CSV table of C-alpha atoms in Angstrom, one decimal:
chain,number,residue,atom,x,y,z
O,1,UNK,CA,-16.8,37.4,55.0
O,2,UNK,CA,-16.2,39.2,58.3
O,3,UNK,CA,-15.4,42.7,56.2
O,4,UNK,CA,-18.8,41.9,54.9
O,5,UNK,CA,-20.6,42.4,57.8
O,6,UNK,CA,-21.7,45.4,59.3
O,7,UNK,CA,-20.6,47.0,62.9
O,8,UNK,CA,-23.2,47.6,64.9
O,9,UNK,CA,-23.4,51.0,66.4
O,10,UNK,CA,-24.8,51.5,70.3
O,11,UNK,CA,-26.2,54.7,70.9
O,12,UNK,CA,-26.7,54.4,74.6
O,13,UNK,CA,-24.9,52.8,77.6
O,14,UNK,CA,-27.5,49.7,77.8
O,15,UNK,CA,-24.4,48.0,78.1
O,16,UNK,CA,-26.5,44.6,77.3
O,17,UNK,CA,-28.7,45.3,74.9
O,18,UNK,CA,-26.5,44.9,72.0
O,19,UNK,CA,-26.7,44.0,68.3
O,20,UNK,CA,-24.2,40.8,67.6
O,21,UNK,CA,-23.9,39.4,64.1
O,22,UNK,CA,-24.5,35.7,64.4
O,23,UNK,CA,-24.8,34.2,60.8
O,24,UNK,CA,-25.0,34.7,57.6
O,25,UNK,CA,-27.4,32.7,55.1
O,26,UNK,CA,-25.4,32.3,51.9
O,27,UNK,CA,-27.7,31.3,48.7
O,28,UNK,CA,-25.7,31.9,45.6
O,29,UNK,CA,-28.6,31.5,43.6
O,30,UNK,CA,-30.5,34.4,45.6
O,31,UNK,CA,-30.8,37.6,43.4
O,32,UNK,CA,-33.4,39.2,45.6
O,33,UNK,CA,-34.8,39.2,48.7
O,34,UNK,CA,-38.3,39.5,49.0
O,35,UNK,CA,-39.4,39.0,52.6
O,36,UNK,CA,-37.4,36.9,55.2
O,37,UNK,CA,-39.0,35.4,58.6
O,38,UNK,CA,-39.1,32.3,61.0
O,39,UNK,CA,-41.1,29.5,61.3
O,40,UNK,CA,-41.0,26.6,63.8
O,41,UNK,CA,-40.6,23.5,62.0
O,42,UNK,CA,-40.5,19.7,63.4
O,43,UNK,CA,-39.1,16.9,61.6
O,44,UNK,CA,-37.9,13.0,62.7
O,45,UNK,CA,-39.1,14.6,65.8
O,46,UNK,CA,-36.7,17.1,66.0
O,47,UNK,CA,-38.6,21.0,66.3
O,48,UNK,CA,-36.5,23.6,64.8
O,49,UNK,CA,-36.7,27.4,64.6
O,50,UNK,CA,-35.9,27.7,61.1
O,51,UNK,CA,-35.4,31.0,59.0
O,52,UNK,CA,-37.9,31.7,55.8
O,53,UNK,CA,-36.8,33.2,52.5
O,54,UNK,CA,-38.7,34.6,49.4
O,55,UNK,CA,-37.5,35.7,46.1
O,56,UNK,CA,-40.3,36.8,43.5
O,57,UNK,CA,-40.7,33.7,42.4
O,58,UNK,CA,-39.6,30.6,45.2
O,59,UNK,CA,-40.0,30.4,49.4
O,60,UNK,CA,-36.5,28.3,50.4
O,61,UNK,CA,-36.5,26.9,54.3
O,62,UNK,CA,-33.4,26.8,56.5
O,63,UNK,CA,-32.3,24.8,58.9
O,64,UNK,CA,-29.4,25.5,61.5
O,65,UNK,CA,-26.6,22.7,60.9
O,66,UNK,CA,-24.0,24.4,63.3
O,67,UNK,CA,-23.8,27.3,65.1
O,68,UNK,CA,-23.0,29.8,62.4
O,69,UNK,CA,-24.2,27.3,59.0
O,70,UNK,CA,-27.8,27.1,57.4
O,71,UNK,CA,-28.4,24.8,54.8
O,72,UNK,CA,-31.5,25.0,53.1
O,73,UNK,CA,-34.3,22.2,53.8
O,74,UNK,CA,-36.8,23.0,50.7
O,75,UNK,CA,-37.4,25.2,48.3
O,76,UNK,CA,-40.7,26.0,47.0
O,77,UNK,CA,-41.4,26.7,43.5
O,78,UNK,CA,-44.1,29.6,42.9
O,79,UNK,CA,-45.9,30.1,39.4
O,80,UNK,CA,-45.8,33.5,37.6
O,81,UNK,CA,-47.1,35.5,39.7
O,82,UNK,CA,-44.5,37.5,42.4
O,83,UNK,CA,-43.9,36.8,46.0
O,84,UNK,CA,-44.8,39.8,47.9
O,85,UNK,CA,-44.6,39.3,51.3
O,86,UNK,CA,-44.3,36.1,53.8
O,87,UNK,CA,-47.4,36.2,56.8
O,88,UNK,CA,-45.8,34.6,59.9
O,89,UNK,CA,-48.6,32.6,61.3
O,90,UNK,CA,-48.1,32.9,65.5
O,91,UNK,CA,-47.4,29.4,67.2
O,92,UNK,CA,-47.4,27.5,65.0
O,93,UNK,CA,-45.3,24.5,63.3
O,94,UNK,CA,-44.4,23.0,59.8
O,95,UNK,CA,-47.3,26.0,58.1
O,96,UNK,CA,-45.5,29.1,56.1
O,97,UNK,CA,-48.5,31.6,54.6
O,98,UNK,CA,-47.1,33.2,51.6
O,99,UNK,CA,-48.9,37.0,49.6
O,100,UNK,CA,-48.2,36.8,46.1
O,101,UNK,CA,-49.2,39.6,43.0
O,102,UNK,CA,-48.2,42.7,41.4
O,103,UNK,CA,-48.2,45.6,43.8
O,104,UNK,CA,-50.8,44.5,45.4
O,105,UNK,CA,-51.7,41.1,47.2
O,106,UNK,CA,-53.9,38.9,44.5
O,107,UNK,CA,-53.3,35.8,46.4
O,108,UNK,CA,-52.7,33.9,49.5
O,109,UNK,CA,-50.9,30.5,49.9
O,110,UNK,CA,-50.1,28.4,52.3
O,111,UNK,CA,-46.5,26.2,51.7
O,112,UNK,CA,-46.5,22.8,54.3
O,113,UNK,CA,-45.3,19.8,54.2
O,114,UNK,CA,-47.2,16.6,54.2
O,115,UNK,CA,-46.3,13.6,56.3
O,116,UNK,CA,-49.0,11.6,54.7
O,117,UNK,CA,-47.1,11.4,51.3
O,118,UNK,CA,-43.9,12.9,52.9
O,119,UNK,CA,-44.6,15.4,50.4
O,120,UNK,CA,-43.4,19.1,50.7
O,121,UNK,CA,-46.7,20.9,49.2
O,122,UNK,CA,-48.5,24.4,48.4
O,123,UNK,CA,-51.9,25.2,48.8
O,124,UNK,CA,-54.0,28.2,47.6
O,125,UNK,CA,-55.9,30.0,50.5
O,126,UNK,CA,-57.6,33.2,48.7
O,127,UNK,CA,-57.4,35.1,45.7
O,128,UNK,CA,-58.9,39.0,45.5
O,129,UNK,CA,-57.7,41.9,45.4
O,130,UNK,CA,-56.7,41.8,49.0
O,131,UNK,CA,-55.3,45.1,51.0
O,132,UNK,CA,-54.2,43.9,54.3
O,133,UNK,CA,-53.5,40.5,55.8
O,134,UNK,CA,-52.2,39.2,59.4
O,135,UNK,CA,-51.7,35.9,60.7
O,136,UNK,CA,-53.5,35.7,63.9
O,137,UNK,CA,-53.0,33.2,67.3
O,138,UNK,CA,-54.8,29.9,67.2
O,139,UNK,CA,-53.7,29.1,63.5
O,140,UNK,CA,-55.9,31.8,61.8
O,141,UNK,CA,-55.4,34.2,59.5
O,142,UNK,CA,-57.3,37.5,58.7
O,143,UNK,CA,-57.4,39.5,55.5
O,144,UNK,CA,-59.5,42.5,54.1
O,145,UNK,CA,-60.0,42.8,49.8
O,146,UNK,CA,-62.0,45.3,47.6
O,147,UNK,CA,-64.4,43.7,45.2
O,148,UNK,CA,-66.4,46.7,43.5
O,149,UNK,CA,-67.2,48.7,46.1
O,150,UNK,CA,-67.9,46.6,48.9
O,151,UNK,CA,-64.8,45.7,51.5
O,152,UNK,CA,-64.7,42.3,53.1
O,153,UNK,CA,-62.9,41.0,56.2
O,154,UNK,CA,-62.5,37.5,56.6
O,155,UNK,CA,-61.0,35.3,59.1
O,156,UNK,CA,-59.8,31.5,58.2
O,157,UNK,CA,-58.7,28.8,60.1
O,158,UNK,CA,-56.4,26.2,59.4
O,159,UNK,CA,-56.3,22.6,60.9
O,160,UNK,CA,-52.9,21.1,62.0
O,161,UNK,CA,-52.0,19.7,58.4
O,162,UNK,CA,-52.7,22.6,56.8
O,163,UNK,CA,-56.6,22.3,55.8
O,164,UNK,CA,-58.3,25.9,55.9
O,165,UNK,CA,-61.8,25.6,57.5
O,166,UNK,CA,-64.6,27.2,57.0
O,167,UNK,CA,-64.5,31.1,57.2
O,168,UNK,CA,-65.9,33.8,59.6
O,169,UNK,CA,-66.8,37.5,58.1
O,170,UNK,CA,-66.4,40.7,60.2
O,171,UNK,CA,-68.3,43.7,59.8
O,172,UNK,CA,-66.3,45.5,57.3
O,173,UNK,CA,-66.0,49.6,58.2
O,174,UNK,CA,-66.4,52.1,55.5
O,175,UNK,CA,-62.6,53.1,55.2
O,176,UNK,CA,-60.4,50.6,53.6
O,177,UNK,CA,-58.6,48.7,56.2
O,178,UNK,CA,-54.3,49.1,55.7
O,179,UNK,CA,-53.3,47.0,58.4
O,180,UNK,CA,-54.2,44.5,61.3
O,181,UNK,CA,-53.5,43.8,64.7
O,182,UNK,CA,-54.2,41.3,67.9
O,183,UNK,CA,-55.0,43.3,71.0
O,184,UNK,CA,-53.0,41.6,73.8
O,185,UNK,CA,-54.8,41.1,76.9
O,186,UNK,CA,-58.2,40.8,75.3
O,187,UNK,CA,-58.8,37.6,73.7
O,188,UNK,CA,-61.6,38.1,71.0
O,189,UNK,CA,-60.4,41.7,70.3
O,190,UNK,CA,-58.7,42.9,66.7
O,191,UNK,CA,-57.8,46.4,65.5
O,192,UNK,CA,-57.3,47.7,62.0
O,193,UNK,CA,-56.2,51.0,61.1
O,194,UNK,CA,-57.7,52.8,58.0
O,195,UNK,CA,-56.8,54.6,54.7
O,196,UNK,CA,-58.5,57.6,56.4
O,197,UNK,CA,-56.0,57.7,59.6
O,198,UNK,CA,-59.0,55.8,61.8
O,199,UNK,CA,-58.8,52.9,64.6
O,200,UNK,CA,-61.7,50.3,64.4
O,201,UNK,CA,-62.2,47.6,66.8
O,202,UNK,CA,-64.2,44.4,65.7
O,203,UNK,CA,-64.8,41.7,68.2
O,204,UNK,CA,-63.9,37.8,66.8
O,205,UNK,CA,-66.3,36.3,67.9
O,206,UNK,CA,-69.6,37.9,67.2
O,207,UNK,CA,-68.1,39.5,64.2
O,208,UNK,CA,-69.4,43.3,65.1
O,209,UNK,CA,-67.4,46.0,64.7
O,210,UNK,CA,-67.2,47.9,67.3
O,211,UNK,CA,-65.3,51.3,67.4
O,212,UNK,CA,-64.1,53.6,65.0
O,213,UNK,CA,-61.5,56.5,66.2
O,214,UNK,CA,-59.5,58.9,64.6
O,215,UNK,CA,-56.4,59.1,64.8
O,216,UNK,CA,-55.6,62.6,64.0
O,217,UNK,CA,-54.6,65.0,61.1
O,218,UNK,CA,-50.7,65.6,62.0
O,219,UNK,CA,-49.8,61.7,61.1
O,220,UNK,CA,-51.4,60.5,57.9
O,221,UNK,CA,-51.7,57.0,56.8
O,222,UNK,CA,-50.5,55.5,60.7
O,223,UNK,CA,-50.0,51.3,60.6
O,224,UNK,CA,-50.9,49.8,63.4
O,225,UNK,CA,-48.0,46.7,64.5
O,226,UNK,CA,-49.2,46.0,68.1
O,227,UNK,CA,-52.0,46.5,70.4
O,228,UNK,CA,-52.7,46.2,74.1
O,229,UNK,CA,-55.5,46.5,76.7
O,230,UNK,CA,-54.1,48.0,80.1
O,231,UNK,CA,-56.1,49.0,83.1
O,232,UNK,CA,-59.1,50.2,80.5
O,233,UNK,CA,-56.9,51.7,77.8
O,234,UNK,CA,-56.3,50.4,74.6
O,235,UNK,CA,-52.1,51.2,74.1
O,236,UNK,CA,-51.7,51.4,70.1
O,237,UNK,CA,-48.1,50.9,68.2
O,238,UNK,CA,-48.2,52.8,65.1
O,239,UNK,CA,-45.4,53.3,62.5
O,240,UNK,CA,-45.7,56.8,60.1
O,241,UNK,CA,-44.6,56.3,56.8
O,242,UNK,CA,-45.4,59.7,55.7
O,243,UNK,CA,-45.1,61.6,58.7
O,244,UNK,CA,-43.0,65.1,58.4
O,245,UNK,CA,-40.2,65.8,61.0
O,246,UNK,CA,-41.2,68.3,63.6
O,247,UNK,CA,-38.9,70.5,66.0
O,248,UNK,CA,-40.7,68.7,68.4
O,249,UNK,CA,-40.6,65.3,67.8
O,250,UNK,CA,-37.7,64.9,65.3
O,251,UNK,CA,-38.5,62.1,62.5
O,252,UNK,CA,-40.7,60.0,64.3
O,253,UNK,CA,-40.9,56.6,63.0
O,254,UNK,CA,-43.3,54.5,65.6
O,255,UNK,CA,-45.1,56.2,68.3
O,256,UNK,CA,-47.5,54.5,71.1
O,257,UNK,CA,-51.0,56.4,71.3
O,258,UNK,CA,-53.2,55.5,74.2
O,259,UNK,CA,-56.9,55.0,73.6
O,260,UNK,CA,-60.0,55.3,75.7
O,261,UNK,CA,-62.5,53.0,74.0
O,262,UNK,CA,-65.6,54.0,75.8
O,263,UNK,CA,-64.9,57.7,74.6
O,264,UNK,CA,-62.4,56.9,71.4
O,265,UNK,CA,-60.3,59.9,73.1
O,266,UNK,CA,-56.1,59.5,72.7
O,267,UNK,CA,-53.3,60.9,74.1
O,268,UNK,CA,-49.7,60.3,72.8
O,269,UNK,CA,-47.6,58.4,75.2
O,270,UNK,CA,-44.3,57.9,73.6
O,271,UNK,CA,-42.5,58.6,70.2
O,272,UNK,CA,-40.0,57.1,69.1
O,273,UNK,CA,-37.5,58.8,66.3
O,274,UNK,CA,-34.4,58.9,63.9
O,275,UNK,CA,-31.6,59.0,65.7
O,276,UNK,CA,-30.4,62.5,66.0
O,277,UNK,CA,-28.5,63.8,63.5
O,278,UNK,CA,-29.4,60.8,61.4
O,279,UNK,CA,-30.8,61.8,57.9
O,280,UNK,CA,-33.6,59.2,56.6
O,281,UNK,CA,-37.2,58.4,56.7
O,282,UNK,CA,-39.0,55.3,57.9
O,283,UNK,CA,-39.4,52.1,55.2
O,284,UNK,CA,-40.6,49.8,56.6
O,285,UNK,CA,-40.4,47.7,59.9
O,286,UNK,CA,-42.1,45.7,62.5
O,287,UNK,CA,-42.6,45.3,66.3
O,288,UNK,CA,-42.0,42.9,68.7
O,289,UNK,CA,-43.0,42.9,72.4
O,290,UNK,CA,-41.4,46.4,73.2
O,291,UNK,CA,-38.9,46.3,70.4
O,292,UNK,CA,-38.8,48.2,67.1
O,293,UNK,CA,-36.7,48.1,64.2
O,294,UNK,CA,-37.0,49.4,60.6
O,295,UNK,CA,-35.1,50.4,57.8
O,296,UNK,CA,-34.4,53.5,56.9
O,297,UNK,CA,-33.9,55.5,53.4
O,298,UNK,CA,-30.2,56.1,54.6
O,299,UNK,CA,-29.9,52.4,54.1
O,300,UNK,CA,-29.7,51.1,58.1
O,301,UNK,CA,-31.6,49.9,60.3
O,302,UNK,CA,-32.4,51.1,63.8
O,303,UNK,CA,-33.8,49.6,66.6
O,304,UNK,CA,-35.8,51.4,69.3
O,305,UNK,CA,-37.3,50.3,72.4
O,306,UNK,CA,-40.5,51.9,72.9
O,307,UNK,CA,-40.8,52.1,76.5
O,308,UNK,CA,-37.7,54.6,76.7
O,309,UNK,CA,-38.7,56.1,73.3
O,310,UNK,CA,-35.1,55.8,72.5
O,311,UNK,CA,-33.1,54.4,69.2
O,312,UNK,CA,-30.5,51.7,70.8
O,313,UNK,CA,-29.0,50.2,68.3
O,314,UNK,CA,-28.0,51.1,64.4
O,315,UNK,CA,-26.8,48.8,61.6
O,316,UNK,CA,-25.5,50.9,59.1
O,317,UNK,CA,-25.5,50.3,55.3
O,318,UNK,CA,-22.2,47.4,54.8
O,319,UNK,CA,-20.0,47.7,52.2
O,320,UNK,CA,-22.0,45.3,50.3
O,321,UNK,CA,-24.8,47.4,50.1
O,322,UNK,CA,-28.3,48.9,51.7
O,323,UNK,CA,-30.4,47.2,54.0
O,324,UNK,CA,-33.6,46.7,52.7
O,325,UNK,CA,-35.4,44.6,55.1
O,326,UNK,CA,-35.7,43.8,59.2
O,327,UNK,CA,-37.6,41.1,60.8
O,328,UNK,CA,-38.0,40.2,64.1
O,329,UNK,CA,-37.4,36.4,64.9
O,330,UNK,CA,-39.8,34.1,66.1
O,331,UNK,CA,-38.1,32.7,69.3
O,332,UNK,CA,-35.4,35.3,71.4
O,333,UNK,CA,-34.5,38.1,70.4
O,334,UNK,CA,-32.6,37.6,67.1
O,335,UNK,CA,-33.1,39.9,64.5
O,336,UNK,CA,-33.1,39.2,60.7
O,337,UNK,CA,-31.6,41.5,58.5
O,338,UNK,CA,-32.1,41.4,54.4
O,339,UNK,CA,-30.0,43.2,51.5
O,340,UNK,CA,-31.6,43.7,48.0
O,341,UNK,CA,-28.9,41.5,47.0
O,342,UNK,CA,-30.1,38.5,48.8
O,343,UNK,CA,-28.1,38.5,51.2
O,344,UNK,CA,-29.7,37.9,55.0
O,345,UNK,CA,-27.7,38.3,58.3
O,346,UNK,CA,-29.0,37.1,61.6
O,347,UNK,CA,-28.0,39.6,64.9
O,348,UNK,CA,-28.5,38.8,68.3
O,349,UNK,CA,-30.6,41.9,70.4
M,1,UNK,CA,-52.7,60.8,81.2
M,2,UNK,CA,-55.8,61.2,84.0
M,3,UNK,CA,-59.2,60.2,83.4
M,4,UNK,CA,-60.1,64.1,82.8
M,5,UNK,CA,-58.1,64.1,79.3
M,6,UNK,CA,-59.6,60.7,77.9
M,7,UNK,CA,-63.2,60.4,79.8
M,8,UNK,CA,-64.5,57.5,82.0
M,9,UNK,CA,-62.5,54.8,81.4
M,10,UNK,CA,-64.4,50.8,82.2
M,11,UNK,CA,-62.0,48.0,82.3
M,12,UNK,CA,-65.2,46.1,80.6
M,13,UNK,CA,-64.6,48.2,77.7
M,14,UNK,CA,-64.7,45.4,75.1
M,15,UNK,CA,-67.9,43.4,76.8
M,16,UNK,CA,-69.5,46.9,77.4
M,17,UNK,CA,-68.8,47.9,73.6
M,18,UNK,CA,-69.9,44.5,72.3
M,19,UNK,CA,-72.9,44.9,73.9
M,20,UNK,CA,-74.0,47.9,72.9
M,21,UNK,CA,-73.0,47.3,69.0
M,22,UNK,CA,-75.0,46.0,66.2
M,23,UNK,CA,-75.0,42.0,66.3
């Protein structure tokens, strides 16, 4: 399997900030790989990080046996409609949120297991035609749908064992909202960023919304991944999907904008792009702490860290094919790396 | 980026904001 793998290349001399290949997860009866993640999980006492998979139509859980074997816990059986997308919910144990539906999210599930009846089970959350979801701190879990032509935002909690309590609304903004995110450093405080290129601001708690700022022209369609409050500033993580390369800039794939709330005035602090001389567009990717990876059209995956703005590290396509997703994981620094073929690779950062 | 480019900036932002929103 070792000619299987793929070399990491370093593009800088951070001599120790390097991409290792760790494991592999072998599943012979994998044909695709739908979403990949972590989850803490704790059984005969024993708390795990273990590694999530989902095909179209099951969610299998791993557990490390040794250093470089995974054998899988449980597997999960889902009905008919597809597996979309797994919702990592922060901190918490033994609870895997699932999105399921065609091309767009119809459902939400949770997948638990029960030490009542010692009973691996699924659960359904919400159904709608629902646009953007995120797993917030504190067990929670927001999501925005369409139903005619009103937009609703709705936060749910879950209890320990898996029990969803009763819902809070938020004051849903005009624009349909694309994507969510916590804003470290304030505790009540989530953004969403809009179909029309906005920034809105809700607080938890109360439920008001209570910004809306554009984000400019030259970038359409942004996704927020991470926010941050800093000496009055609110410090925003966007990815570009459909941004155009510029002499300037290159292909930029996430950039940091920083907000004045009071004002809803921005300046761009940092971009970060496609390696030079790489050909490729952003996919699809996700952000941890100061980290950034994504895969590329090329195939690879880069990672960036956004405080230097710089790409420092690329996983080219292998010789058994593309890359086709990246995840960070839950605990360290290891990344998670999926091919279309099933196939999921675990690097250390 | 100075305070000139982005306005008066409040570290109270998100109280200040929440209070001046609709409940």
């Amino acid at each position: 399997n070792e000619a299987e793998q793929s070399t990491p290349v370093l593009f800088d001399d951070l001599a120790e900030e390097n991409l290792q290949f760790v494991s592999k997860l072998k599943d012979s009866s994998s044909s695709c790989a739908v979403d990949v993640s972590t989850v803490w999980w704790e059984a005969a006492g024993c708390r795990e990080l273990c590694v999530v998979t989902a095909c179209e139509n099951s969610v299998s859980l791993w557990k490390p046996l040794a250093p470089d074997h995974w054998g899988k816990v449980y597997t999960w059986q889902l009905g008919e409609i597809p597996v979309i997308q797994i919702i990592p919910l922060l901190d918490t144990c033994n609870l895997i949120c699932i999105a399921l539906g065609n091309l767009e999210i119809g459902e939400i599930r949770l997948l638990l297991y029960s030490s009542e009846n010692d009973s691996f089970k699924q659960s359904l959350v919400k159904t709608g035609n629902i646009k953007a979801v995120l797993g917030l701190k504190d067990r929670r879990l927001v999501s925005s749908s369409r139903s005619m032509q009103e937009q609703e935002v709705e936060v749910v909690s879950f209890s320990e064992t898996g029990r969803s309590k009763h819902g809070q609304t938020l004051m849903p903004p005009e624009e349909t909202i694309l994507a969510f995110a916590e804003v470290e450093g304030v505790k009540d405080a989530l953004l969403g960023t809009t179909a029309m290129n906005s920034i809105v601001i809700w607080n938890l708690k109360t439920g008001q919304l209570l910004k809306k700022m554009h984000i400019g022209y030259s970038y359409p369609a942004s996704i927020c991944h991470r926010a941050y409050s800093d000496s009055g500033l609110l410090f925003v993580v966007l990815s570009h999907p459909h941004a155009k390369e510029s002499e300037s800039c290159g292909n930029p794939a996430f950039r940091v904008i920083a907000f004045n709330p009071k004002t809803a005035r921005s300046t761009g602090v940092i971009f970060s792009s496609l390696p030079p001389g790489h050909a490729g567009r952003y996919m699809e990717g996700e952000v941890k702490d100061a980290l950034a990876a994504a895969v590329l059209s090329s195939g690879a995956i880069a990672v960036w860290d956004l405080l230097l703005g710089r790409c420092t590290a690329l996983l080219p396509p292998g010789p058994a094919g593309s890359w086709a997703l990246v995840r960070w994981s839950a605990g360290g620094s290891g990344l998670l790396a999926g091919r279309g073929d099933g196939g999921v690779c675990l690097y250390r950062y | 980026c100075s305070d000139s480019d982005l306005g008066p900036i409040s570290l109270n932002w998100f109280e200040e904001l929440s209070s001046e929103a609709p409940p």
